[in-house]
Coordinates of C-alpha atoms in Angstrom, one line a residue:
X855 CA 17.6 17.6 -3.3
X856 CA 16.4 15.9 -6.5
X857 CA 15.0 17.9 -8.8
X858 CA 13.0 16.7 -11.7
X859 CA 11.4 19.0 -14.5
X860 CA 7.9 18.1 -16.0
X861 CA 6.9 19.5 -19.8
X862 CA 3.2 18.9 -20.3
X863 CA 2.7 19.6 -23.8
X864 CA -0.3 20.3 -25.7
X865 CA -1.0 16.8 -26.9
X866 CA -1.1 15.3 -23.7
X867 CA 1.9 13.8 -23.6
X868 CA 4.8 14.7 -21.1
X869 CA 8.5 15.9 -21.4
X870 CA 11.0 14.7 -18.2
X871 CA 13.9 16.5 -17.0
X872 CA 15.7 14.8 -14.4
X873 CA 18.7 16.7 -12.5
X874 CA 22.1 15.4 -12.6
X875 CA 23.9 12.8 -9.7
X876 CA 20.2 12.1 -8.5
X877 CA 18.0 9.4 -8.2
X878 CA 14.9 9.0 -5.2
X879 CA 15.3 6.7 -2.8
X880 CA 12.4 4.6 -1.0
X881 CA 11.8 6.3 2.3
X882 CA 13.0 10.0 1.3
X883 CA 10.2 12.8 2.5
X884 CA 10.0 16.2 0.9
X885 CA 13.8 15.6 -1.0
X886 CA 12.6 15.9 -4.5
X887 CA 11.1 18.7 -5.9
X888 CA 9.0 18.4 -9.1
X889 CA 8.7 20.9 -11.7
X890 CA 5.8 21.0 -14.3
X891 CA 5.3 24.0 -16.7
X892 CA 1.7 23.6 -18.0
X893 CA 1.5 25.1 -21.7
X894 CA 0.2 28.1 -22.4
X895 CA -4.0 28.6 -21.9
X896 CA -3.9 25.7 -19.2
X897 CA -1.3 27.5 -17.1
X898 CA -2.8 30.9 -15.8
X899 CA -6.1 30.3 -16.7
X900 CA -8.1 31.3 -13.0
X901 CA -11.1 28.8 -13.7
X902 CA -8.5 25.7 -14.1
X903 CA -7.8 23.4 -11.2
X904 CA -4.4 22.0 -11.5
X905 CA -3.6 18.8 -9.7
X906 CA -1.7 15.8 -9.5
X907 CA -2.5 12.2 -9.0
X908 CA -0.2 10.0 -7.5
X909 CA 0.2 6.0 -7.3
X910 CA 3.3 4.3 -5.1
X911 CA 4.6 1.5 -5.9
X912 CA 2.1 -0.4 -3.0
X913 CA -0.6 0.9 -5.1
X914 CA -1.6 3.9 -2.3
X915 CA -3.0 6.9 -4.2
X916 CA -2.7 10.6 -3.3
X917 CA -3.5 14.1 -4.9
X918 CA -1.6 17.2 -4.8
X919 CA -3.2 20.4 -5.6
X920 CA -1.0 22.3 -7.9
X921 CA -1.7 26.4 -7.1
X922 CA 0.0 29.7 -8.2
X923 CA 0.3 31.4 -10.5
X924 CA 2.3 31.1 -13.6
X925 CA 3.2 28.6 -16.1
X926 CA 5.5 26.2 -13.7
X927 CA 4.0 24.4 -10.3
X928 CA 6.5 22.8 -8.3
X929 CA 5.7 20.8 -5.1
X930 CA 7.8 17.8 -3.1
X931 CA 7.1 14.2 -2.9
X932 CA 6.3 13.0 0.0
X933 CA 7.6 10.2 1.9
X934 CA 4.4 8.1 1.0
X935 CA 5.0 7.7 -2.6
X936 CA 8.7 7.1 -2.3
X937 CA 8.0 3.0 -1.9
X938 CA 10.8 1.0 -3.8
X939 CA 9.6 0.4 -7.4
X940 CA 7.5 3.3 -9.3
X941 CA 6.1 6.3 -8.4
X942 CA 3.4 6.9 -11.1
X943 CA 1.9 10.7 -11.2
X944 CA -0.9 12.0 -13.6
X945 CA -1.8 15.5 -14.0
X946 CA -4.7 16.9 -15.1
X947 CA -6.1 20.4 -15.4
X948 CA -10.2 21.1 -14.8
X949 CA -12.8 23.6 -15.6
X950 CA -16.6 23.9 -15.6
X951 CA -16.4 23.1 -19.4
X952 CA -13.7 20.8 -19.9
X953 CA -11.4 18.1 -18.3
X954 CA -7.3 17.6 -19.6
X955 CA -5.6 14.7 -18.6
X956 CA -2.2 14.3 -19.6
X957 CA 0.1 10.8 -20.2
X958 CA 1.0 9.1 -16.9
X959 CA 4.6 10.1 -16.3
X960 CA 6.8 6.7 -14.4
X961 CA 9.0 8.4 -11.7
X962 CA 11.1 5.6 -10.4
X963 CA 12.3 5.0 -6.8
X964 CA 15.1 3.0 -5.5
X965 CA 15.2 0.4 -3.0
X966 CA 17.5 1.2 0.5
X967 CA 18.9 -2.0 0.7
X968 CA 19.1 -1.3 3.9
X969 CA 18.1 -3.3 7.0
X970 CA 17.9 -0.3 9.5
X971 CA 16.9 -2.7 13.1
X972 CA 20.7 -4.7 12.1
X973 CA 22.3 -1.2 11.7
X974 CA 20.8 -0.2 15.0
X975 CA 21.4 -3.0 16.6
X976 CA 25.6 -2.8 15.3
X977 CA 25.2 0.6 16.6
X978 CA 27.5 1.5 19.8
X979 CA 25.4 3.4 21.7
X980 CA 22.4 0.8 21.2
X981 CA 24.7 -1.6 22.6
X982 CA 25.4 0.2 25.2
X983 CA 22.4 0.7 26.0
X984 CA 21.3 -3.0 26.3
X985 CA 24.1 -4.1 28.6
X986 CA 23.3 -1.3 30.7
X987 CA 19.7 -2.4 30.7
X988 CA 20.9 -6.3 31.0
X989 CA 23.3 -5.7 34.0
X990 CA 20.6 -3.7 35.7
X991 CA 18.0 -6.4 34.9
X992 CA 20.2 -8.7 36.3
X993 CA 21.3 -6.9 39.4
X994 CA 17.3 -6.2 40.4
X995 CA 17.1 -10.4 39.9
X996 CA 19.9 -10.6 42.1
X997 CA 18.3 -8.4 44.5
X998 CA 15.0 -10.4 44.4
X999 CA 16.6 -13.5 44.8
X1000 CA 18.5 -12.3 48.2

């Protein structure tokens, strides 16, 4: 699992960890967790929404509500924002009297390469399958015919 660690320091701007050997490839669901240690007043403060706003690289939007309690939130990214390109997430912390938004942070995701309907069609059991299904097609014609 990829594993990348968020810093949001106090003048808005953000600090990235990334873990070693990883990168996120388009299509991956729930395989990279992502840390983000809010500082200190923003973190355990009970009156604070935490969230995250996310933008794929299609330009789909979706928010993740960032709960517990402590200084570091950690949630997954789901398959929806893994698109080939960039991932780019904001996060912001909310009260009654004030609004923090912090520096967009760029995540970036990389592309398959992969044509998946060739690899299932090179597969041997999908081949199988088909001349199964064709000499049973054909025997049912046969049939017909007769």
């Amino acid at each position: 699992m990829a594993q990348i660690n968020i810093t949001l320091l106090p003048n808005k701007q953000a600090k990235v960890a990334w873990g070693q050997g990883y990168s996120i490839v388009e299509g991956e669901n729930n395989a990279t967790e992502i840390g983000v240690r809010y500082p200190p007043g923003y973190a355990d403060s009970p009156l604070s929404r935490r969230y995250a706003y996310m933008r794929n690289a299609k330009g789909e939007y979706a928010t993740q509500e960032l709960y517990g309690s402590g200084a570091t939130k950690t949630f997954t990214l789901p398959a929806s924002m893994t698109y080939a390109g960039a991932t780019t997430i904001v996060f912001y912390s909310e009260s009654e009297n004030e609004k923090i938004v912090w520096m967009p942070v760029e995540i970036p995701i990389a592309a398959t390469h992969m044509d998946y309907k060739k690899v299932a069609a090179a597969s041997e059991d999908v081949l199988q399958e088909a001349i199964k299904a064709t000499e049973e097609l054909r025997k049912f014609l046969k049939q017909k015919k007769e």
